[in-house]
PDB file of C-alpha atoms in Angstrom:
ATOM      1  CA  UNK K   1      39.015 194.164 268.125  1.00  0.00           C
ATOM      2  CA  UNK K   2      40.308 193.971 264.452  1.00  0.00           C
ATOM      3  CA  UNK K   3      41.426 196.609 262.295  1.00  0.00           C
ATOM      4  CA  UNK K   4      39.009 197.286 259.489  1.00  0.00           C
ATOM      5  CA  UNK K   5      40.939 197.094 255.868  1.00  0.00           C
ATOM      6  CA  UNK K   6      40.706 200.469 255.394  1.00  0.00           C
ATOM      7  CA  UNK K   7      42.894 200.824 258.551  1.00  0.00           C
ATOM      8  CA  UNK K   8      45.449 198.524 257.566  1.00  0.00           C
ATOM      9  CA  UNK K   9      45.698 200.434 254.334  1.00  0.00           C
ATOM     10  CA  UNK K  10      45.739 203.551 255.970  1.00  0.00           C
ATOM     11  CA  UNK K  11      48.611 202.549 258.311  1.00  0.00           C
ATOM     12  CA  UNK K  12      50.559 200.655 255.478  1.00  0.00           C
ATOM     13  CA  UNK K  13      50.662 203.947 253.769  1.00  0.00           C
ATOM     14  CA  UNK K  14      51.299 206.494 256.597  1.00  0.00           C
ATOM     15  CA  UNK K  15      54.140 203.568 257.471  1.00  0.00           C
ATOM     16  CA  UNK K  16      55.569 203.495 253.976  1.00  0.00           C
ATOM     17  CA  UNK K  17      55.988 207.460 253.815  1.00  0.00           C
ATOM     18  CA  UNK K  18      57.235 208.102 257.292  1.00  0.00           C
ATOM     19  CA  UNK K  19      60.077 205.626 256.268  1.00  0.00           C
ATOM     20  CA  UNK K  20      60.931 207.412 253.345  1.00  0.00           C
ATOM     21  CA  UNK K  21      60.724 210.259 255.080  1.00  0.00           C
ATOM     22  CA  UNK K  22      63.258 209.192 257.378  1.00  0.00           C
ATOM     23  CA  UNK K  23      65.472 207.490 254.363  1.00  0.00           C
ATOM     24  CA  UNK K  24      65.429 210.995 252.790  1.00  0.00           C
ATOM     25  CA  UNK K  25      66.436 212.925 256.012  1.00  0.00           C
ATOM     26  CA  UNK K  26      68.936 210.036 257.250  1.00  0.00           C
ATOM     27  CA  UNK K  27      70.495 209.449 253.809  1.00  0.00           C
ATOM     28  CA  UNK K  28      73.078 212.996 253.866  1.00  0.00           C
ATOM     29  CA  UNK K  29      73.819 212.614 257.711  1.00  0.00           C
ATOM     30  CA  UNK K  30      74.736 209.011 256.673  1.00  0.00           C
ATOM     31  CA  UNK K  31      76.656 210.426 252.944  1.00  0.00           C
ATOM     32  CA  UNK K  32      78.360 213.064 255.393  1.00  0.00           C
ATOM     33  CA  UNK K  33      79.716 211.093 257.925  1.00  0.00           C
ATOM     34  CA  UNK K  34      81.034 208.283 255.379  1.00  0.00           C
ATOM     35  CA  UNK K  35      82.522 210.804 253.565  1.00  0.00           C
ATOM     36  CA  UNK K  36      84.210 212.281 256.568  1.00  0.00           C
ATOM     37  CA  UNK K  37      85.367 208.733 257.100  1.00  0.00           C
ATOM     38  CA  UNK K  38      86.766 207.367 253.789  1.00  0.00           C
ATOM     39  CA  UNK K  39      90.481 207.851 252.256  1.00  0.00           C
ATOM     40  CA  UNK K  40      91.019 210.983 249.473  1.00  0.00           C
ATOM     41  CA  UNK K  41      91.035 208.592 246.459  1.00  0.00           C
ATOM     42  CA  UNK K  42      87.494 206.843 246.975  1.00  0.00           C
ATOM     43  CA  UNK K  43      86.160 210.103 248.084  1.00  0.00           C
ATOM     44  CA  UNK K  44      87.699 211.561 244.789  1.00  0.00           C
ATOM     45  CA  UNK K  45      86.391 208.827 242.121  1.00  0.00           C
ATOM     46  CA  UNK K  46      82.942 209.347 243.971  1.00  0.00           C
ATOM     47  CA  UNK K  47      82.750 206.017 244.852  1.00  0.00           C
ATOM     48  CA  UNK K  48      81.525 206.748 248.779  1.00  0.00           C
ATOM     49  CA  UNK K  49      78.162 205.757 249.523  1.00  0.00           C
ATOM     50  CA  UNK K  50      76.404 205.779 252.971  1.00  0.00           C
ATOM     51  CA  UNK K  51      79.305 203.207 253.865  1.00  0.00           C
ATOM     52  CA  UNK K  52      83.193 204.659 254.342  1.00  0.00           C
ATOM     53  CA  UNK K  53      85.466 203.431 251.575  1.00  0.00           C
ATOM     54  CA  UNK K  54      89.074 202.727 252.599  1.00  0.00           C
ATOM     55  CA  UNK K  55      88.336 203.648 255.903  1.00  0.00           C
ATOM     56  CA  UNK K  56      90.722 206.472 257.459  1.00  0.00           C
ATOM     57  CA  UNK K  57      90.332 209.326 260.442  1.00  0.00           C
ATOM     58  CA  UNK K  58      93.246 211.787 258.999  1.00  0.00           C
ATOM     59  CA  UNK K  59      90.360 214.351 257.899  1.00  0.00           C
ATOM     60  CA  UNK K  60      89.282 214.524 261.639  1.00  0.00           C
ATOM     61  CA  UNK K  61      92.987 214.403 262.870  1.00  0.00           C
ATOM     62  CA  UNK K  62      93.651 217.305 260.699  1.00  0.00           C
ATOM     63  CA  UNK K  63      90.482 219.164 261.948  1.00  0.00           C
ATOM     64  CA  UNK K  64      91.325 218.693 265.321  1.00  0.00           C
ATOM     65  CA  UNK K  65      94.749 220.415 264.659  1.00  0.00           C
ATOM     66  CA  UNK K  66      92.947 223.581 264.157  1.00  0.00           C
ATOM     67  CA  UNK K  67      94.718 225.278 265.898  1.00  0.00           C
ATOM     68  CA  UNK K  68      90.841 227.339 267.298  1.00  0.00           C
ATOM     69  CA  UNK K  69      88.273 224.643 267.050  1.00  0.00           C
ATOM     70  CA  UNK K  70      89.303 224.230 270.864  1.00  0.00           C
ATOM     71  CA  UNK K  71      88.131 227.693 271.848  1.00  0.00           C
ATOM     72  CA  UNK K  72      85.486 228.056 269.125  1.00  0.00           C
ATOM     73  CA  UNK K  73      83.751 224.717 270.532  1.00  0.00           C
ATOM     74  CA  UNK K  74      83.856 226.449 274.346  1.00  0.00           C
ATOM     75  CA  UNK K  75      82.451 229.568 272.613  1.00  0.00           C
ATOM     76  CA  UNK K  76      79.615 227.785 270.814  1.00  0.00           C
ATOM     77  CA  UNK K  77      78.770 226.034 274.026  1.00  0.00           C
ATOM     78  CA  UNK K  78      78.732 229.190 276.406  1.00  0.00           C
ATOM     79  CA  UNK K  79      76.462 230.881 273.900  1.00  0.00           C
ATOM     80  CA  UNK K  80      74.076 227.948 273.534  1.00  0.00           C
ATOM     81  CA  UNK K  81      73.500 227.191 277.459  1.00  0.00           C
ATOM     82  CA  UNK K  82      73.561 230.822 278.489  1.00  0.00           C
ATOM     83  CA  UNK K  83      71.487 232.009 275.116  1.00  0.00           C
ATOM     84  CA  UNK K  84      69.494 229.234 276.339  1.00  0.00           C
ATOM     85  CA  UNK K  85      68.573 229.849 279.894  1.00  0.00           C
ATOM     86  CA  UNK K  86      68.356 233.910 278.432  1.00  0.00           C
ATOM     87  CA  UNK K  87      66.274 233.365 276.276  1.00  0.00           C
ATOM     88  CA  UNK K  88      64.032 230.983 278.183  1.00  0.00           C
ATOM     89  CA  UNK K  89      63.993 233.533 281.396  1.00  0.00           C
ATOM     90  CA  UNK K  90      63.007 236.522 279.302  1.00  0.00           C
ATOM     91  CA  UNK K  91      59.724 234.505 277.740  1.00  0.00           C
ATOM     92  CA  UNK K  92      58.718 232.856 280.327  1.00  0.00           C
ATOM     93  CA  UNK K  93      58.625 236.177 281.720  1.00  0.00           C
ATOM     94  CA  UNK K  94      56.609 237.342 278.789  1.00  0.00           C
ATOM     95  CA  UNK K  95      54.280 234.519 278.240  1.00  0.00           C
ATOM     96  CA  UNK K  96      53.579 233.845 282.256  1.00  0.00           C
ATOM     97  CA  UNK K  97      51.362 237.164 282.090  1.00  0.00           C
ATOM     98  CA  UNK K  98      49.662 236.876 278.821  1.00  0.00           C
ATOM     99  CA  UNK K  99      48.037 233.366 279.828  1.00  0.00           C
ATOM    100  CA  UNK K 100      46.581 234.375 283.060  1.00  0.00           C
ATOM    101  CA  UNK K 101      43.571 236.681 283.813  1.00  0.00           C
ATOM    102  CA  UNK K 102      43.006 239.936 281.543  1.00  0.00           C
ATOM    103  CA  UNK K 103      44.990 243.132 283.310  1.00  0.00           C
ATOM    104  CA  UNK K 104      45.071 246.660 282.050  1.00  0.00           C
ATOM    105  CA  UNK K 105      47.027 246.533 278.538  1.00  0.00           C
ATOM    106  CA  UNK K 106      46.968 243.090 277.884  1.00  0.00           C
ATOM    107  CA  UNK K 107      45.396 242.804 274.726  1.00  0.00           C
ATOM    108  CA  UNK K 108      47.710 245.642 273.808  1.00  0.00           C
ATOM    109  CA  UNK K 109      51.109 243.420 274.910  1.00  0.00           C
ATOM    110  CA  UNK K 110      49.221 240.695 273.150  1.00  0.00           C
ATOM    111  CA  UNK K 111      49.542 242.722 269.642  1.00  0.00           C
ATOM    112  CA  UNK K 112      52.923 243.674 270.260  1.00  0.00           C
ATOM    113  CA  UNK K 113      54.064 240.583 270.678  1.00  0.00           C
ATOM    114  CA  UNK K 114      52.389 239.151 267.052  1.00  0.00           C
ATOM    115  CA  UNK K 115      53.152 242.275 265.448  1.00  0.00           C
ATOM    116  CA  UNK K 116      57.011 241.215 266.652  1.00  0.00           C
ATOM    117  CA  UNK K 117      56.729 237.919 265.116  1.00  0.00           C
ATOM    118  CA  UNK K 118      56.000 239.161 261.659  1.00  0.00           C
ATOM    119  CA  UNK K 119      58.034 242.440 261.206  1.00  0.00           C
ATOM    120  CA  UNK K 120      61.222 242.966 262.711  1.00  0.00           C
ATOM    121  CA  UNK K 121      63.862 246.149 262.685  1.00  0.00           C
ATOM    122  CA  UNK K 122      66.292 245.031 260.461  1.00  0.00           C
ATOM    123  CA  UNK K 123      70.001 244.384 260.326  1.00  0.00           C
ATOM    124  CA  UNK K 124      70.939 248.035 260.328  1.00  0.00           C
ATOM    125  CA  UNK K 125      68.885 249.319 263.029  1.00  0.00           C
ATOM    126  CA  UNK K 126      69.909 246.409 265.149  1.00  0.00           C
ATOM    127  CA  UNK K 127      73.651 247.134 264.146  1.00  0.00           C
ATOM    128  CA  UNK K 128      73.178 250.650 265.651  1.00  0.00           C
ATOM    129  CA  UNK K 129      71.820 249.594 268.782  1.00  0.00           C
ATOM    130  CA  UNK K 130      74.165 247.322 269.295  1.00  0.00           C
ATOM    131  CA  UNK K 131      76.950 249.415 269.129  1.00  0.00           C
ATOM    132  CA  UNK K 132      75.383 252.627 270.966  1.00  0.00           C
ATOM    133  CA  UNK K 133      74.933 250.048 274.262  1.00  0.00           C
ATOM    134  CA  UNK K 134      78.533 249.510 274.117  1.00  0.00           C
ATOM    135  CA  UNK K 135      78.210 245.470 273.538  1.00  0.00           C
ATOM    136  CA  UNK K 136      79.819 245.629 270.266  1.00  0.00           C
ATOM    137  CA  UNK K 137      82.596 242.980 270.221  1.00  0.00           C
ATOM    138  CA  UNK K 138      81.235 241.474 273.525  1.00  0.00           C
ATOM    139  CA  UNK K 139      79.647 238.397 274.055  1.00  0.00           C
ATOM    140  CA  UNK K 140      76.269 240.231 275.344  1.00  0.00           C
ATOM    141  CA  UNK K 141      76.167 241.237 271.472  1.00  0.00           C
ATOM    142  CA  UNK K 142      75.606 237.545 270.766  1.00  0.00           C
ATOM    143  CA  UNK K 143      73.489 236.916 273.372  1.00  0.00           C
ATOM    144  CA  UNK K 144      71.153 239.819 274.011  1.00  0.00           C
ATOM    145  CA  UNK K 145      69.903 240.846 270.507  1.00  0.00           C
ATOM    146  CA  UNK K 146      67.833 237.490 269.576  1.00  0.00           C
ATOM    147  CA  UNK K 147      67.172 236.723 272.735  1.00  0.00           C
ATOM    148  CA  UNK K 148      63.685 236.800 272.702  1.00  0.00           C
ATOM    149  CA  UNK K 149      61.007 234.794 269.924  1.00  0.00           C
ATOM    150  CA  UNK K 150      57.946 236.149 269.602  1.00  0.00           C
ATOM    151  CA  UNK K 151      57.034 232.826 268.328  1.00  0.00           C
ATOM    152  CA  UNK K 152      58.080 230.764 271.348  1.00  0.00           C
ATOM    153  CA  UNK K 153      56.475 233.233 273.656  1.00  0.00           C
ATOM    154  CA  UNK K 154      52.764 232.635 271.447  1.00  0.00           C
ATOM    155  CA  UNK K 155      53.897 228.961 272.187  1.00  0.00           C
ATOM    156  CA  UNK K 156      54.763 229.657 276.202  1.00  0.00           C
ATOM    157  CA  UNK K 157      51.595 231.035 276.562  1.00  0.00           C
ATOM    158  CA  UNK K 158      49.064 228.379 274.881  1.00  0.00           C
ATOM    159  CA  UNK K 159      51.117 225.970 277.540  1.00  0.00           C
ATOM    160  CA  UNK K 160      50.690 227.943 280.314  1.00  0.00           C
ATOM    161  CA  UNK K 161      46.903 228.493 279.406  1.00  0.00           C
ATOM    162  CA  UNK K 162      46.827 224.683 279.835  1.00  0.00           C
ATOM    163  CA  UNK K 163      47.078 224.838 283.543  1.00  0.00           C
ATOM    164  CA  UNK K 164      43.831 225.932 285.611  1.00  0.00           C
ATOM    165  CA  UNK K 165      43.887 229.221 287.711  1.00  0.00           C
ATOM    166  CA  UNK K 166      42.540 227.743 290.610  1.00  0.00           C
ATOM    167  CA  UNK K 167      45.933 226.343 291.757  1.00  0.00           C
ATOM    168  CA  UNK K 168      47.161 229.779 291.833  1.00  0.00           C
ATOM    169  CA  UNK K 169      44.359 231.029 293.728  1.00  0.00           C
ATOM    170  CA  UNK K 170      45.230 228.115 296.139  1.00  0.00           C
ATOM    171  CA  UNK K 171      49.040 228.613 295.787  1.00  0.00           C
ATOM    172  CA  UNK K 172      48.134 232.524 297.222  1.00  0.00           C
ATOM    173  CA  UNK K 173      45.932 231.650 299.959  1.00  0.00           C
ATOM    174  CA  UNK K 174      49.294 229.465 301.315  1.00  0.00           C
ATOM    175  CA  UNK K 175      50.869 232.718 300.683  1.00  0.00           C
ATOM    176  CA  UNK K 176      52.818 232.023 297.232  1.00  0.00           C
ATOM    177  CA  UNK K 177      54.229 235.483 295.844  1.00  0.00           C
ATOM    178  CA  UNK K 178      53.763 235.265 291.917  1.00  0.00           C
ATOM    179  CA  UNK K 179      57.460 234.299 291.174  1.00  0.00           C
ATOM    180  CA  UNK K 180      56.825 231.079 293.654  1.00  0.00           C
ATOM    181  CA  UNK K 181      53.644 230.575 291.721  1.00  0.00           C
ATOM    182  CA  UNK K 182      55.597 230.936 288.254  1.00  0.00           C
ATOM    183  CA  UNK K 183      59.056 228.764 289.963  1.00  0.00           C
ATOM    184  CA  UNK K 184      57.210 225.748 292.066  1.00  0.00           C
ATOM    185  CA  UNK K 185      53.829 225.427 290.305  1.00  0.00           C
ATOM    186  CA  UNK K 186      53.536 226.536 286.967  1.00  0.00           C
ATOM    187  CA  UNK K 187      57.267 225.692 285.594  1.00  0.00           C
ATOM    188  CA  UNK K 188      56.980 222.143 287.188  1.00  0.00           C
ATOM    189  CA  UNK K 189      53.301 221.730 285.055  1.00  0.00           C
ATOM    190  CA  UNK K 190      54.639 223.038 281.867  1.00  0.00           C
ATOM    191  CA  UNK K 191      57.947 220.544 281.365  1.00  0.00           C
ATOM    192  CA  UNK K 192      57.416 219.218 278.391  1.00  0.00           C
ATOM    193  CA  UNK K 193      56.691 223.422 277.241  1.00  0.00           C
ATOM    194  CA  UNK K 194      59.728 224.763 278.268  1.00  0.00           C
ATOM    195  CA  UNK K 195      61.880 221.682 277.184  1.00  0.00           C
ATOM    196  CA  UNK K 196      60.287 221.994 273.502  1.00  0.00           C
ATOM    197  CA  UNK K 197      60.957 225.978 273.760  1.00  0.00           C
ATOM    198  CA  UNK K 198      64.267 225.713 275.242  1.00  0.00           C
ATOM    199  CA  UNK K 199      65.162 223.139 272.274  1.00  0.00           C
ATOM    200  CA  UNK K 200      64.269 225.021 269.878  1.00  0.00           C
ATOM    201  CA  UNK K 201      66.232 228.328 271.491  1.00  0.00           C
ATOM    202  CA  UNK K 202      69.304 226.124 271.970  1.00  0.00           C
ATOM    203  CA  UNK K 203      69.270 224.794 268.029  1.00  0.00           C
ATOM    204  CA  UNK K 204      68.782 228.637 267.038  1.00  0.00           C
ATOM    205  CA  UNK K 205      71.953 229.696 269.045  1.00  0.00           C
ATOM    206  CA  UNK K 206      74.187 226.723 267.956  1.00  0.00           C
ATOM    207  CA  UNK K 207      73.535 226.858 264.235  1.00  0.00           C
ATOM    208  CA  UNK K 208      73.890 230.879 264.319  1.00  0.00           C
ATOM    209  CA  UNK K 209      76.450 232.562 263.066  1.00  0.00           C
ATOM    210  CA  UNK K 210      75.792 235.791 261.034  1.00  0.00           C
ATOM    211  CA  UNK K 211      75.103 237.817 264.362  1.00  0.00           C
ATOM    212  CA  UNK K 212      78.893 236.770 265.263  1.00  0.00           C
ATOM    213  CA  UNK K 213      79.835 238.009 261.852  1.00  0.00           C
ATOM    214  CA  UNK K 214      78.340 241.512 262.058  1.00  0.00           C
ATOM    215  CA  UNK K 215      79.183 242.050 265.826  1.00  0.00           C
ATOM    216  CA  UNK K 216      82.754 240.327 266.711  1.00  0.00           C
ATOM    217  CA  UNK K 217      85.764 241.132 265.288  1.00  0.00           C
ATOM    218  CA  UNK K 218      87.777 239.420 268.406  1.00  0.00           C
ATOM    219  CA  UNK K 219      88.845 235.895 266.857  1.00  0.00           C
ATOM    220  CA  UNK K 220      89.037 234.480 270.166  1.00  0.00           C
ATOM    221  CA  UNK K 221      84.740 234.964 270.378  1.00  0.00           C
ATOM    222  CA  UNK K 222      83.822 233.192 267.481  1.00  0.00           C
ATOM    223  CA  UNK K 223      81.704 230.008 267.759  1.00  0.00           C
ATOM    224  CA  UNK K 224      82.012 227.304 266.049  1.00  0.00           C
ATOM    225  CA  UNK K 225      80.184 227.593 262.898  1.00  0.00           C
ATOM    226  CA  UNK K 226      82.234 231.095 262.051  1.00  0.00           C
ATOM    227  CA  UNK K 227      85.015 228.136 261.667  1.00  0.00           C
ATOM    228  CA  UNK K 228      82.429 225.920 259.729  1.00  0.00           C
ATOM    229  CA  UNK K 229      82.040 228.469 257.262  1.00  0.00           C
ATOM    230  CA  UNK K 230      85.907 229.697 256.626  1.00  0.00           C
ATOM    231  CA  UNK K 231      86.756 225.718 255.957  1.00  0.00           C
ATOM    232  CA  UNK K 232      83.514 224.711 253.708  1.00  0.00           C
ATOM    233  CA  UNK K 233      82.238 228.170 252.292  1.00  0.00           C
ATOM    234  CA  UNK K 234      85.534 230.201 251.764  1.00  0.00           C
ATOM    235  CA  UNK K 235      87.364 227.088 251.755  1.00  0.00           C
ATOM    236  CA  UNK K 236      90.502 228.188 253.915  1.00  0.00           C
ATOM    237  CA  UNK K 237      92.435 225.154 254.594  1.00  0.00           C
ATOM    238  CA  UNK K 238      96.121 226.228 254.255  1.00  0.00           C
ATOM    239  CA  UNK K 239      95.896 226.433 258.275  1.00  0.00           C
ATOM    240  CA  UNK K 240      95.386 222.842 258.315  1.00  0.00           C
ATOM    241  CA  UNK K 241      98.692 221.899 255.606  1.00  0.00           C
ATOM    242  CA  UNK K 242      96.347 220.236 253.427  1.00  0.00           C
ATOM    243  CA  UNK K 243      97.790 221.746 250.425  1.00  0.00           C
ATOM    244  CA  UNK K 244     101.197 220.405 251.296  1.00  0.00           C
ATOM    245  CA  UNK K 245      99.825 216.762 250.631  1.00  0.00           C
ATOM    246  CA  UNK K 246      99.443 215.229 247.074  1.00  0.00           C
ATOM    247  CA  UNK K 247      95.827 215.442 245.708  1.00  0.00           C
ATOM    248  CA  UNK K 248      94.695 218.526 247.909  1.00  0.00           C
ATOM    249  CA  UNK K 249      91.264 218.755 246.558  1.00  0.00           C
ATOM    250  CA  UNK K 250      90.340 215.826 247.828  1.00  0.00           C
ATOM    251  CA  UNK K 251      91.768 215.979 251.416  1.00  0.00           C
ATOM    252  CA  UNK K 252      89.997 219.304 251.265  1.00  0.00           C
ATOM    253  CA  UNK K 253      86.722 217.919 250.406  1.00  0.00           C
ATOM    254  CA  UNK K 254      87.318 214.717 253.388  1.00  0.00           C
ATOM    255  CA  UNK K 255      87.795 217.705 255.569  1.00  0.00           C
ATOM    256  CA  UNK K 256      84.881 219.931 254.965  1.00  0.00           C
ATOM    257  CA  UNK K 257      82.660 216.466 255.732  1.00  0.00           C
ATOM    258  CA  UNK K 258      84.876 216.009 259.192  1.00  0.00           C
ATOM    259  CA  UNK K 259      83.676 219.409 260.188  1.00  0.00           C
ATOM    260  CA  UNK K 260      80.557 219.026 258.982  1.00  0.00           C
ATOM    261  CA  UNK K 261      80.347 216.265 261.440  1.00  0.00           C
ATOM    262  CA  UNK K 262      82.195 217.462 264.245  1.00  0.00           C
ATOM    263  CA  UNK K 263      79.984 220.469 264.293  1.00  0.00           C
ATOM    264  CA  UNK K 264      76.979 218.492 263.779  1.00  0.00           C
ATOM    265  CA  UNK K 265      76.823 215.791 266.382  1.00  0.00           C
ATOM    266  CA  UNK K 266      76.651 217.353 269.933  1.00  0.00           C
ATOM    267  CA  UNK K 267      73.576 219.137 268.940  1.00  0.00           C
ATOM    268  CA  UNK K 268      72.135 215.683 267.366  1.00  0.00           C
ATOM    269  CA  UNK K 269      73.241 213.743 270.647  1.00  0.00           C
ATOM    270  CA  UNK K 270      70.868 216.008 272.848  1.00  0.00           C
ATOM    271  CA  UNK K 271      67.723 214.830 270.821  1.00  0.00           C
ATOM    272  CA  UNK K 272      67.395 211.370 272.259  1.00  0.00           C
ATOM    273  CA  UNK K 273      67.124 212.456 275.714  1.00  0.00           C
ATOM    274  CA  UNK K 274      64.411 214.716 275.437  1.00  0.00           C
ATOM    275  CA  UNK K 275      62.777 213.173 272.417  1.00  0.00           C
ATOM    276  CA  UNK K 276      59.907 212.106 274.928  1.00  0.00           C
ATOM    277  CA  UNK K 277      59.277 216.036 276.306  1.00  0.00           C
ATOM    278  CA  UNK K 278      59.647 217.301 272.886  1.00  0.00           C
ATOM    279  CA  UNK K 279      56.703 215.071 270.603  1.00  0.00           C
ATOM    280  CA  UNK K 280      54.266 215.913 273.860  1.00  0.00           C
ATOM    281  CA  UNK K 281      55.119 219.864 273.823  1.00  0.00           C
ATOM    282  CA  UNK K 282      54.794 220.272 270.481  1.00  0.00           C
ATOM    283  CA  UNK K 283      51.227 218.080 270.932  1.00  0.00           C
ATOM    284  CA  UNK K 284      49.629 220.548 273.826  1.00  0.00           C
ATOM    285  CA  UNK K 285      50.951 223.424 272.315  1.00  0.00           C
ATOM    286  CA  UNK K 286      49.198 223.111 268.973  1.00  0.00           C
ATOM    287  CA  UNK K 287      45.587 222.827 270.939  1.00  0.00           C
ATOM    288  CA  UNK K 288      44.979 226.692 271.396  1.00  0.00           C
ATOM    289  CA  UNK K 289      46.251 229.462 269.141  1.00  0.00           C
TER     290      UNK K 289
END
């Protein structure tokens, strides 16, 4: 059957801005990352495109001479996988018994958890219970105060509403306990959920980095983006030598891309792989509110 005209208009123009759509995302990643890439003086007479000019890796040689991007890096990735699977316990947890049958207090739980997602406590308060549990400076301080969304537990739920009760009745007449129920049957049906969820916890927990500034004052804790910031923000580069080299600015602008870039790309390298899980999550969770 052939497309009607109005069709092939339509798709022409939903084509046309989903491409510049992606030219306007793509077009800084690209900037960065040539930046990161070209010598001082291109960089300098702003002659660096989406292609590197005078092409040169001394801005990521000097970055890797940091001499704590090594233990920064293993920081951020501790607190992403284990904020991750947290996070992901605690609302599965959550959501599991808001989907299923009404129990005493449910609607109650129900308005706790919305009220959650539009008010919160504050810095201060937070600060204060923080420090009277005794995780100040600790990595549970990094890990335990946002590790719950009230958003992706709304989310949780409308996936796990997806999947009919009668398989747990079944699963419980073959004697299933609840957590087998939740482990082998409802888990395994709600993939492309948790996957969407758990991406969205896991970009949260790499990009973060004002809870490390208010909680650690160990160096040796900080992730990687407390590093991000001190090179691009407060522009501390005299760890690196940069200012012992002619035309400093420059090599300090060539660096700030580098780390840009070298903070930017294992996070970016996750999405193909789960690209598939992620479009179809986001599709079943939008059918019930």
């Amino acid at each position: 059957m052939k497309d009607s005209k109005s069709r092939i208009v339509f798709q022409c123009i939903n084509y046309s801005f989903l491409f510049l759509l992606m030219v306007v995302a793509l077009y800084p990643v690209l900037y960065v990352l040539a930046a990161s890439l070209s010598s001082f003086e291109f960089l300098a007479k702003g002659k660096v495109g989406i292609v590197p000019m005078g092409f040169t890796l001394d801005a990521y040689k000097r970055i890797l001479s940091y001499p704590m991007l090594g233990r920064a890096y293993l920081n951020t990735f501790f607190y992403t996988i284990a904020g991750t699977f947290i996070s992901m316990l605690l609302s599965a947890l959550a959501a599991y018994p808001l989907s299923r049958r009404p129990f005493p207090g449910q609607k109650f739980m129900s308005s706790v958890v919305v009220v959650a997602m539009l008010f919160s406590a504050g810095m201060i308060p937070t600060f204060l219970v923080v420090t009277k549990l005794h995780i100040y400076n600790t990595v549970w301080s990094i890990l335990l105060p946002t590790a719950v969304s009230s958003f992706n537990v709304v989310l949780l739920k409308n996936f796990f509403q997806q999947i009919p009760y009668e398989l747990e009745e079944s699963a419980s007449l073959d004697g299933c306990s609840q957590i087998m129920i939740l482990f082998r049957i409802i888990f395994p049906l709600s993939m492309s959920g948790l996957v969407t969820v758990g991406l969205f916890y896991a970009i949260a927990q790499w990009n973060s980095y004002f809870p490390a500034m208010l909680y650690l004052r160990d160096r040796t804790l900080v992730p990687m983006q407390i590093i991000l910031r001190d090179i691009v923000i407060q522009n501390q580069t005299n760890e690196l030598a940069i200012d012992l080299v002619n035309g400093s600015d420059q090599i300090s602008e060539s660096v700030k891309y580098a780390t840009i870039m070298v903070a930017t790309i294992p996070i970016m390298m996750v999405y193909p792989f789960i690209q598939k899980y992620f479009v179809k999550g986001i599709m079943v969770g939008s059918v019930k509110g």
